[in-house]
GROMACS .gro file of C-alpha atoms in nm:
model
  433
    1MET     CA    1  -2.162   4.579   1.134
    2LYS     CA    2  -1.861   4.715   0.989
    3LYS     CA    3  -1.691   4.698   1.381
    4ILE     CA    4  -1.836   4.408   1.425
    5TRP     CA    5  -1.644   4.257   1.124
    6THR     CA    6  -1.296   4.392   1.193
    7ARG     CA    7  -1.358   4.243   1.553
    8SER     CA    8  -1.375   3.926   1.407
    9ALA     CA    9  -1.088   3.952   1.165
   10ALA     CA   10  -0.886   4.079   1.455
   11VAL     CA   11  -0.921   3.810   1.654
   12ILE     CA   12  -0.919   3.530   1.387
   13LEU     CA   13  -0.556   3.680   1.273
   14LEU     CA   14  -0.466   3.688   1.656
   15LEU     CA   15  -0.533   3.283   1.702
   16LEU     CA   16  -0.370   3.245   1.393
   17ILE     CA   17  -0.084   3.439   1.479
   18VAL     CA   18  -0.116   3.240   1.851
   19VAL     CA   19  -0.132   2.913   1.654
   20LEU     CA   20   0.183   2.982   1.426
   21GLY     CA   21   0.363   3.090   1.697
   22TYR     CA   22   0.299   2.781   1.927
   23LEU     CA   23   0.425   2.534   1.631
   24GLN     CA   24   0.741   2.756   1.563
   25TYR     CA   25   0.759   2.655   1.965
   26ARG     CA   26   0.741   2.323   1.883
   27LYS     CA   27   0.995   2.342   1.616
   28TYR     CA   28   1.243   2.531   1.827
   29GLN     CA   29   1.159   2.322   2.119
   30SER     CA   30   1.207   2.002   1.862
   31ARG     CA   31   1.612   2.051   1.810
   32LYS     CA   32   1.666   2.016   2.179
   33ASN     CA   33   1.536   1.636   2.098
   34ARG     CA   34   1.879   1.522   2.201
   35ILE     CA   35   2.128   1.294   1.990
   36HIS     CA   36   2.424   1.090   2.015
   37ASN     CA   37   2.747   1.198   1.891
   38GLU     CA   38   2.809   0.868   1.732
   39ALA     CA   39   2.528   0.903   1.547
   40ALA     CA   40   2.550   0.774   1.127
   41LEU     CA   41   2.208   0.780   0.997
   42LEU     CA   42   1.992   1.031   1.080
   43PHE     CA   43   1.605   1.041   1.009
   44LYS     CA   44   1.417   1.386   1.087
   45ILE     CA   45   0.971   1.303   1.047
   46ASP     CA   46   0.770   1.652   1.094
   47LEU     CA   47   0.475   1.514   1.256
   48ASP     CA   48   0.316   1.900   1.281
   49GLY     CA   49   0.383   1.899   0.870
   50ILE     CA   50   0.233   1.534   0.825
   51LEU     CA   51  -0.078   1.657   1.044
   52GLU     CA   52  -0.112   2.041   0.894
   53SER     CA   53  -0.131   1.886   0.534
   54ASN     CA   54  -0.337   1.617   0.594
   55ALA     CA   55  -0.567   1.713   0.854
   56LEU     CA   56  -0.859   1.708   0.663
   57SER     CA   57  -0.823   1.379   0.514
   58PHE     CA   58  -0.758   1.255   0.787
   59TRP     CA   59  -1.051   1.404   0.960
   60ARG     CA   60  -1.268   1.206   0.674
   61ASN     CA   61  -1.087   0.915   0.596
   62PRO     CA   62  -0.810   0.803   0.866
   63PRO     CA   63  -0.498   0.570   0.831
   64LYS     CA   64  -0.564   0.316   1.020
   65PHE     CA   65  -0.282   0.359   1.225
   66LEU     CA   66  -0.500   0.677   1.349
   67VAL     CA   67  -0.759   0.501   1.487
   68TRP     CA   68  -0.628   0.160   1.600
   69GLU     CA   69  -0.855   0.010   1.888
   70ASN     CA   70  -0.669  -0.162   2.174
   71GLU     CA   71  -0.686  -0.111   2.514
   72GLU     CA   72  -0.353  -0.090   2.544
   73ILE     CA   73  -0.308   0.197   2.335
   74ALA     CA   74  -0.559   0.397   2.543
   75ILE     CA   75  -0.331   0.401   2.804
   76PRO     CA   76  -0.228   0.753   2.931
   77LYS     CA   77   0.166   0.775   2.808
   78GLY     CA   78   0.335   0.981   2.984
   79PHE     CA   79   0.535   1.187   2.722
   80SER     CA   80   0.447   1.439   2.497
   81ILE     CA   81   0.463   1.412   2.078
   82PRO     CA   82   0.735   1.683   1.908
   83SER     CA   83   0.733   1.881   1.675
   84ARG     CA   84   0.933   1.705   1.480
   85LEU     CA   85   1.082   1.353   1.581
   86PHE     CA   86   1.426   1.258   1.509
   87ILE     CA   87   1.576   0.855   1.482
   88TYR     CA   88   1.910   0.752   1.437
   89ASN     CA   89   2.158   0.452   1.465
   90VAL     CA   90   2.515   0.527   1.568
   91ARG     CA   91   2.838   0.389   1.430
   92SER     CA   92   2.949   0.172   1.725
   93LYS     CA   93   2.641  -0.016   1.654
   94SER     CA   94   2.481  -0.257   1.423
   95ALA     CA   95   2.246  -0.092   1.162
   96GLU     CA   96   1.984  -0.230   1.257
   97THR     CA   97   2.005  -0.053   1.606
   98PHE     CA   98   1.802   0.280   1.655
   99PHE     CA   99   1.750   0.552   1.895
  100CYS     CA  100   1.576   0.844   1.959
  101SER     CA  101   1.441   1.072   2.258
  102LEU     CA  102   1.108   1.233   2.395
  103GLN     CA  103   1.004   1.470   2.665
  104LEU     CA  104   0.804   1.352   2.977
  105THR     CA  105   0.490   1.499   3.116
  106ASP     CA  106   0.441   1.240   3.380
  107THR     CA  107   0.631   0.962   3.477
  108ALA     CA  108   0.441   0.749   3.684
  109ALA     CA  109   0.206   0.740   3.398
  110LEU     CA  110   0.517   0.622   3.158
  111LYS     CA  111   0.578   0.332   3.360
  112LEU     CA  112   0.241   0.200   3.342
  113TYR     CA  113   0.269   0.237   2.953
  114LEU     CA  114   0.573   0.102   2.939
  115LYS     CA  115   0.441  -0.245   3.136
  116LYS     CA  116   0.100  -0.231   2.924
  117ALA     CA  117   0.189  -0.154   2.602
  118LEU     CA  118   0.554  -0.234   2.563
  119LYS     CA  119   0.603  -0.525   2.812
  120ILE     CA  120   0.892  -0.376   2.979
  121HIS     CA  121   0.852  -0.484   3.335
  122ASN     CA  122   1.256  -0.560   3.397
  123PHE     CA  123   1.316  -0.215   3.586
  124GLU     CA  124   1.613  -0.101   3.723
  125ASN     CA  125   1.661   0.217   3.974
  126ILE     CA  126   1.971   0.415   3.865
  127ALA     CA  127   2.129   0.682   4.127
  128GLY     CA  128   2.012   0.988   4.018
  129GLY     CA  129   1.666   0.910   3.985
  130GLN     CA  130   1.683   0.767   3.683
  131VAL     CA  131   1.528   0.416   3.573
  132PHE     CA  132   1.665   0.174   3.301
  133GLY     CA  133   1.400  -0.089   3.168
  134ILE     CA  134   1.445  -0.369   2.933
  135SER     CA  135   1.174  -0.570   2.722
  136ALA     CA  136   1.082  -0.968   2.771
  137ASP     CA  137   1.277  -1.015   2.442
  138GLY     CA  138   1.566  -0.753   2.478
  139LYS     CA  139   1.517  -0.559   2.154
  140LEU     CA  140   1.357  -0.256   2.344
  141CYS     CA  141   1.555  -0.042   2.621
  142VAL     CA  142   1.449   0.307   2.789
  143ALA     CA  143   1.622   0.504   3.013
  144TYR     CA  144   1.457   0.793   3.148
  145ASN     CA  145   1.444   1.063   3.443
  146GLU     CA  146   1.187   1.294   3.539
  147GLN     CA  147   1.189   1.516   3.255
  148GLU     CA  148   1.324   1.333   2.954
  149MET     CA  149   1.332   0.945   2.760
  150ALA     CA  150   1.560   0.808   2.579
  151LEU     CA  151   1.498   0.461   2.395
  152SER     CA  152   1.702   0.222   2.145
  153TYR     CA  153   1.490  -0.087   1.947
  154SER     CA  154   1.742  -0.284   1.835
  155PHE     CA  155   1.674  -0.634   1.571
  156LYS     CA  156   1.990  -0.784   1.699
  157ARG     CA  157   1.971  -0.706   2.052
  158GLU     CA  158   2.293  -0.535   2.117
  159GLN     CA  159   2.345  -0.379   2.448
  160THR     CA  160   2.256   0.012   2.408
  161ARG     CA  161   2.253   0.094   2.807
  162THR     CA  162   2.577   0.336   2.747
  163ILE     CA  163   2.482   0.526   2.474
  164LEU     CA  164   2.124   0.588   2.601
  165LEU     CA  165   2.260   0.691   2.991
  166ASP     CA  166   2.450   0.948   2.768
  167VAL     CA  167   2.231   1.095   2.574
  168LEU     CA  168   1.968   1.139   2.935
  169ASN     CA  169   2.316   1.262   3.084
  170LYS     CA  170   2.377   1.513   2.784
  171ARG     CA  171   2.734   1.356   2.773
  172ASN     CA  172   2.892   1.315   2.430
  173LEU     CA  173   2.601   1.495   2.257
  174LEU     CA  174   2.603   1.565   1.863
  175ASP     CA  175   2.617   2.003   1.882
  176GLU     CA  176   2.385   2.188   1.797
  177GLY     CA  177   2.568   2.372   1.503
  178ASP     CA  178   2.715   2.028   1.330
  179GLN     CA  179   2.673   2.072   0.997
  180LYS     CA  180   2.515   1.711   0.941
  181LEU     CA  181   2.242   1.829   1.147
  182GLN     CA  182   2.196   2.170   0.985
  183SER     CA  183   2.210   2.021   0.685
  184LEU     CA  184   1.891   1.751   0.735
  185LEU     CA  185   1.706   2.054   0.905
  186LYS     CA  186   1.693   2.289   0.606
  187ILE     CA  187   1.594   1.949   0.412
  188LYS     CA  188   1.165   1.996   0.299
  189GLY     CA  189   0.971   1.751   0.357
  190HIS     CA  190   0.771   1.559   0.609
  191LEU     CA  191   1.083   1.296   0.590
  192ALA     CA  192   1.398   1.338   0.549
  193TYR     CA  193   1.698   1.147   0.627
  194ILE     CA  194   2.154   1.207   0.594
  195PHE     CA  195   2.399   0.978   0.591
  196ASP     CA  196   2.756   1.047   0.510
  197GLY     CA  197   2.658   1.314   0.253
  198PHE     CA  198   2.363   1.106   0.112
  199SER     CA  199   1.999   1.256   0.173
  200GLY     CA  200   1.642   1.223   0.069
  201ALA     CA  201   1.329   1.359   0.157
  202GLY     CA  202   0.958   1.246   0.113
  203GLU     CA  203   0.606   1.268   0.203
  204VAL     CA  204   0.312   1.169   0.368
  205LYS     CA  205   0.016   1.274   0.183
  206ASP     CA  206  -0.373   1.084   0.159
  207ASN     CA  207  -0.282   0.715   0.170
  208ALA     CA  208   0.099   0.744   0.107
  209ILE     CA  209   0.455   0.774   0.184
  210SER     CA  210   0.696   0.840  -0.050
  211LEU     CA  211   1.066   0.885  -0.065
  212GLU     CA  212   1.318   1.027  -0.264
  213GLY     CA  213   1.676   1.019  -0.245
  214SER     CA  214   2.045   0.946  -0.288
  215VAL     CA  215   2.192   0.624  -0.111
  216PRO     CA  216   2.584   0.455  -0.055
  217ILE     CA  217   2.637   0.157  -0.281
  218LYS     CA  218   2.993   0.095  -0.128
  219GLY     CA  219   3.064  -0.260  -0.121
  220LEU     CA  220   2.826  -0.360  -0.428
  221ASP     CA  221   2.957  -0.423  -0.765
  222VAL     CA  222   2.660  -0.290  -0.996
  223SER     CA  223   2.665  -0.336  -1.348
  224GLU     CA  224   2.563  -0.020  -1.572
  225LYS     CA  225   2.339  -0.211  -1.748
  226SER     CA  226   2.094  -0.361  -1.553
  227TYR     CA  227   1.814  -0.659  -1.628
  228VAL     CA  228   1.554  -0.883  -1.503
  229SER     CA  229   1.313  -1.180  -1.558
  230THR     CA  230   1.055  -1.185  -1.811
  231ASP     CA  231   0.843  -1.400  -1.609
  232LEU     CA  232   0.875  -1.206  -1.305
  233ASP     CA  233   0.827  -0.853  -1.474
  234ASN     CA  234   0.515  -0.946  -1.619
  235ASN     CA  235   0.434  -1.121  -1.323
  236THR     CA  236   0.112  -0.866  -1.185
  237ASP     CA  237  -0.016  -1.130  -0.931
  238ALA     CA  238   0.245  -1.180  -0.718
  239MET     CA  239   0.260  -1.103  -0.318
  240LEU     CA  240   0.619  -1.021  -0.310
  241LYS     CA  241   0.866  -1.008  -0.568
  242ILE     CA  242   1.223  -0.930  -0.569
  243TRP     CA  243   1.554  -0.902  -0.839
  244LEU     CA  244   1.876  -0.746  -0.777
  245ASN     CA  245   2.162  -0.669  -0.982
  246ALA     CA  246   2.505  -0.680  -0.811
  247LYS     CA  247   2.774  -0.884  -0.697
  248PRO     CA  248   2.936  -0.788  -0.331
  249ALA     CA  249   3.256  -0.613  -0.382
  250ASN     CA  250   3.388  -0.690  -0.051
  251PHE     CA  251   3.243  -0.962   0.069
  252HIS     CA  252   3.123  -0.765   0.465
  253LEU     CA  253   3.000  -1.094   0.560
  254ASN     CA  254   3.105  -1.336   0.794
  255LYS     CA  255   3.368  -1.598   0.604
  256PHE     CA  256   3.196  -1.905   0.706
  257TRP     CA  257   2.790  -1.944   0.855
  258THR     CA  258   2.694  -2.266   1.037
  259ILE     CA  259   2.390  -2.388   1.041
  260ALA     CA  260   2.270  -2.683   1.216
  261GLY     CA  261   2.631  -2.844   1.155
  262ILE     CA  262   2.616  -2.723   0.786
  263GLU     CA  263   2.915  -2.485   0.712
  264LEU     CA  264   2.891  -2.261   0.422
  265SER     CA  265   3.209  -2.019   0.298
  266ALA     CA  266   3.103  -1.707   0.243
  267ASP     CA  267   3.403  -1.636  -0.083
  268SER     CA  268   3.310  -2.020  -0.203
  269LEU     CA  269   2.960  -1.900  -0.246
  270ASN     CA  270   3.106  -1.573  -0.352
  271LYS     CA  271   3.289  -1.707  -0.619
  272TYR     CA  272   3.033  -1.888  -0.839
  273TYR     CA  273   2.780  -1.598  -0.763
  274LYS     CA  274   2.746  -1.425  -1.144
  275GLY     CA  275   2.536  -1.104  -1.002
  276TYR     CA  276   2.148  -1.142  -1.061
  277THR     CA  277   1.895  -1.288  -0.797
  278ASP     CA  278   1.549  -1.294  -0.793
  279LEU     CA  279   1.279  -1.316  -0.520
  280VAL     CA  280   0.869  -1.408  -0.603
  281LEU     CA  281   0.596  -1.535  -0.374
  282ASN     CA  282   0.284  -1.640  -0.508
  283LYS     CA  283  -0.021  -1.751  -0.365
  284SER     CA  284   0.027  -2.078  -0.132
  285ILE     CA  285  -0.005  -2.446  -0.267
  286LYS     CA  286   0.019  -2.785  -0.091
  287GLN     CA  287   0.293  -2.966   0.027
  288THR     CA  288   0.287  -3.303   0.090
  289ASP     CA  289   0.565  -3.373   0.420
  290THR     CA  290   0.670  -3.633   0.591
  291LEU     CA  291   0.630  -3.604   0.952
  292ILE     CA  292   0.825  -3.814   1.181
  293THR     CA  293   0.638  -3.907   1.569
  294TYR     CA  294   0.759  -4.154   1.819
  295THR     CA  295   0.493  -4.404   2.048
  296TYR     CA  296   0.523  -4.707   2.249
  297ASN     CA  297   0.407  -5.054   2.134
  298ASP     CA  298   0.290  -5.343   2.342
  299ASP     CA  299   0.629  -5.406   2.491
  300PHE     CA  300   0.709  -5.053   2.562
  301GLU     CA  301   0.962  -5.000   2.342
  302LYS     CA  302   0.988  -4.682   2.171
  303THR     CA  303   0.903  -4.673   1.773
  304GLU     CA  304   0.919  -4.463   1.490
  305GLN     CA  305   0.594  -4.366   1.267
  306LYS     CA  306   0.595  -4.170   0.961
  307VAL     CA  307   0.281  -3.988   0.862
  308LEU     CA  308   0.175  -3.780   0.519
  309LYS     CA  309   0.044  -3.478   0.599
  310GLU     CA  310  -0.054  -3.278   0.360
  311ILE     CA  311   0.003  -2.841   0.408
  312ARG     CA  312  -0.023  -2.472   0.255
  313VAL     CA  313   0.311  -2.326   0.195
  314PRO     CA  314   0.373  -2.021  -0.025
  315ASP     CA  315   0.458  -2.076  -0.340
  316MET     CA  316   0.825  -1.944  -0.334
  317ARG     CA  317   1.099  -1.919  -0.629
  318MET     CA  318   1.458  -1.781  -0.591
  319THR     CA  319   1.639  -1.745  -0.881
  320LEU     CA  320   2.017  -1.714  -0.880
  321THR     CA  321   2.310  -1.698  -1.241
  322THR     CA  322   2.621  -1.862  -1.115
  323LYS     CA  323   2.877  -2.114  -1.228
  324THR     CA  324   2.582  -2.377  -1.158
  325GLY     CA  325   2.811  -2.691  -1.190
  326GLY     CA  326   3.042  -2.550  -0.928
  327LEU     CA  327   2.820  -2.423  -0.695
  328LEU     CA  328   2.567  -2.720  -0.685
  329ASP     CA  329   2.925  -2.933  -0.660
  330TYR     CA  330   3.005  -2.762  -0.327
  331LEU     CA  331   2.666  -2.714  -0.164
  332LYS     CA  332   2.637  -3.100  -0.189
  333ARG     CA  333   2.956  -3.149  -0.049
  334GLN     CA  334   2.901  -2.945   0.253
  335LYS     CA  335   2.543  -3.145   0.240
  336ALA     CA  336   2.358  -2.826   0.183
  337ILE     CA  337   2.177  -3.000  -0.100
  338GLU     CA  338   2.094  -3.337  -0.065
  339GLY     CA  339   1.919  -3.512  -0.410
  340GLU     CA  340   1.686  -3.246  -0.550
  341LYS     CA  341   1.621  -3.060  -0.244
  342LEU     CA  342   1.761  -2.810  -0.022
  343ASN     CA  343   1.878  -2.984   0.314
  344LYS     CA  344   1.586  -2.944   0.573
  345SER     CA  345   1.852  -2.798   0.850
  346LEU     CA  346   1.850  -2.491   0.628
  347PHE     CA  347   1.513  -2.431   0.561
  348PRO     CA  348   1.323  -2.635   0.811
  349LEU     CA  349   0.944  -2.433   0.727
  350TYR     CA  350   0.878  -2.615   0.411
  351GLN     CA  351   1.038  -2.839   0.168
  352VAL     CA  352   1.255  -2.617  -0.106
  353PHE     CA  353   1.341  -2.805  -0.440
  354ASP     CA  354   1.631  -2.709  -0.706
  355LYS     CA  355   1.639  -2.692  -1.078
  356SER     CA  356   1.963  -2.544  -1.253
  357ASN     CA  357   2.115  -2.536  -1.623
  358ASP     CA  358   2.500  -2.437  -1.695
  359GLN     CA  359   2.356  -2.043  -1.620
  360VAL     CA  360   2.112  -2.004  -1.403
  361LEU     CA  361   1.990  -2.231  -1.065
  362GLN     CA  362   1.650  -2.241  -0.894
  363LEU     CA  363   1.558  -2.333  -0.545
  364SER     CA  364   1.167  -2.308  -0.447
  365THR     CA  365   0.911  -2.450  -0.279
  366ASN     CA  366   0.694  -2.584  -0.587
  367LYS     CA  367   0.806  -2.916  -0.714
  368TYR     CA  368   0.668  -2.839  -1.024
  369SER     CA  369   0.790  -2.460  -1.121
  370LYS     CA  370   0.988  -2.423  -1.425
  371LEU     CA  371   1.284  -2.264  -1.481
  372LYS     CA  372   1.290  -1.919  -1.596
  373GLU     CA  373   1.535  -1.806  -1.819
  374GLY     CA  374   1.464  -1.511  -2.042
  375VAL     CA  375   1.573  -1.154  -1.959
  376LYS     CA  376   1.487  -0.819  -2.050
  377ASN     CA  377   1.611  -0.510  -1.961
  378THR     CA  378   1.568  -0.251  -1.696
  379PRO     CA  379   1.640   0.062  -1.546
  380TYR     CA  380   1.681  -0.052  -1.190
  381PHE     CA  381   1.937  -0.294  -1.033
  382PHE     CA  382   1.735  -0.307  -0.757
  383PHE     CA  383   1.319  -0.326  -0.797
  384ALA     CA  384   1.086  -0.485  -0.475
  385GLU     CA  385   0.709  -0.448  -0.518
  386ALA     CA  386   0.467  -0.624  -0.232
  387ASN     CA  387   0.043  -0.653  -0.171
  388ILE     CA  388   0.118  -0.610   0.180
  389ALA     CA  389  -0.261  -0.598   0.228
  390GLN     CA  390  -0.224  -0.989   0.056
  391LEU     CA  391   0.055  -1.123   0.293
  392HIS     CA  392  -0.133  -1.009   0.580
  393LYS     CA  393  -0.479  -1.124   0.460
  394ASP     CA  394  -0.296  -1.455   0.380
  395HIS     CA  395  -0.070  -1.470   0.726
  396VAL     CA  396   0.281  -1.527   0.514
  397PHE     CA  397   0.461  -1.362   0.793
  398PRO     CA  398   0.279  -1.408   1.119
  399LEU     CA  399   0.567  -1.255   1.323
  400LEU     CA  400   0.489  -0.935   1.090
  401ASP     CA  401   0.092  -0.914   1.121
  402SER     CA  402   0.026  -0.685   1.355
  403TYR     CA  403   0.248  -0.470   1.194
  404LEU     CA  404   0.163  -0.536   0.800
  405GLU     CA  405  -0.179  -0.467   0.901
  406PHE     CA  406  -0.119  -0.062   0.871
  407PHE     CA  407   0.044  -0.112   0.486
  408THR     CA  408  -0.161  -0.212   0.162
  409HIS     CA  409   0.156  -0.211  -0.121
  410LEU     CA  410   0.513  -0.122  -0.096
  411THR     CA  411   0.731  -0.050  -0.417
  412VAL     CA  412   1.142   0.035  -0.395
  413LYS     CA  413   1.313   0.125  -0.710
  414MET     CA  414   1.703   0.184  -0.749
  415THR     CA  415   1.859   0.335  -1.033
  416ARG     CA  416   2.270   0.356  -1.033
  417GLU     CA  417   2.414   0.708  -1.027
  418ASP     CA  418   2.818   0.573  -1.048
  419ALA     CA  419   3.033   0.375  -0.845
  420LYS     CA  420   2.927   0.505  -0.495
  421LYS     CA  421   2.588   0.572  -0.533
  422ALA     CA  422   2.210   0.493  -0.622
  423HIS     CA  423   1.888   0.659  -0.656
  424LEU     CA  424   1.640   0.549  -0.459
  425GLU     CA  425   1.248   0.588  -0.508
  426MET     CA  426   0.989   0.431  -0.250
  427GLU     CA  427   0.626   0.431  -0.187
  428MET     CA  428   0.454   0.275   0.087
  429SER     CA  429   0.052   0.307   0.091
  430LEU     CA  430  -0.173   0.308   0.405
  431SER     CA  431  -0.437   0.122   0.545
  432ARG     CA  432  -0.787   0.285   0.533
  433ASN     CA  433  -0.966   0.002   0.703
   0.00000   0.00000   0.00000
């Protein structure tokens, strides 16, 4: 019996060594996940670490994204999941354009997956056996050979072909000994980021993703003392509420915006803005809107018909502290506000009404919403809280519904550390059903 126990213990120990060795090998291999040398903001996601820490929890009650039943997701993917995934943006592109790369196992399966699941149908064969593909909306681009795939996702549909081919052909890559990369690798946690001396770490535990660290606030003039609308802070039923105590130190936006023929000067708006904005979104209300249709009379002449239609819209309110008299005069001169409404060309989805006093301008879809004036001190110059489950249930943002179903709640808090940086705390709850 003693021999049996000894042998069993030896086998278990050997298996443990093999598993740990395999995991360490995967971590070593993940360091070969190539990164372009223009990388600015770098994210590291420790996929093995997340599964190791949450194996029992995920097995008993997996998050929805792990059990998403979709025919396209069941298609063989043709790529391997790394131990650690690196995602980054680059200095020569927008901050809303992200890159990563993956090792391949089967290019035929990969191409099928790209077509079926990611809707990439426009492929181009490049010299050297390489392939470049782009999605119909221009946001997702891929470049791959027999061994590796580099991909990008750009919310602004930027051209990323040059950078993807650089990564694929091992040109202009970040050196493995780069100080920023080495610092990122040393950060403990399931999630980590680093950017120009700012860094943070996070965990995925049970049904929540948390993140904490420092972020830059260059370009924002953040007061040492912050406040929030008393009404907003006490509103526990809101689907979404956000406030920001900050004024742009240098207005980096374009000098002029032109929307449906209405031209607004960023400098003029900034001149009247006093540094506080909040936004709250409650459950839907009814609005009566006038719809214009055209028909032909008995003489075959085209005539205009106005029809009143009742529709449901989100009860949305935005409040800004401003030099209200000057701002309203400017907005009316530019025809951005007509009467007591925001010009329909600026926000065609709903009717938006304005109310104001000398210090506050309020824009709201609720014509009968009262002007909110009371304030209280808060440690957070920025705060955002979203009941994502309710937003998804009410289809408030239809274009995001397919993503919102994986989450239930989001909270983001930021406190000022000094003139250059802020402390960030974020938590997002995962959907389990």
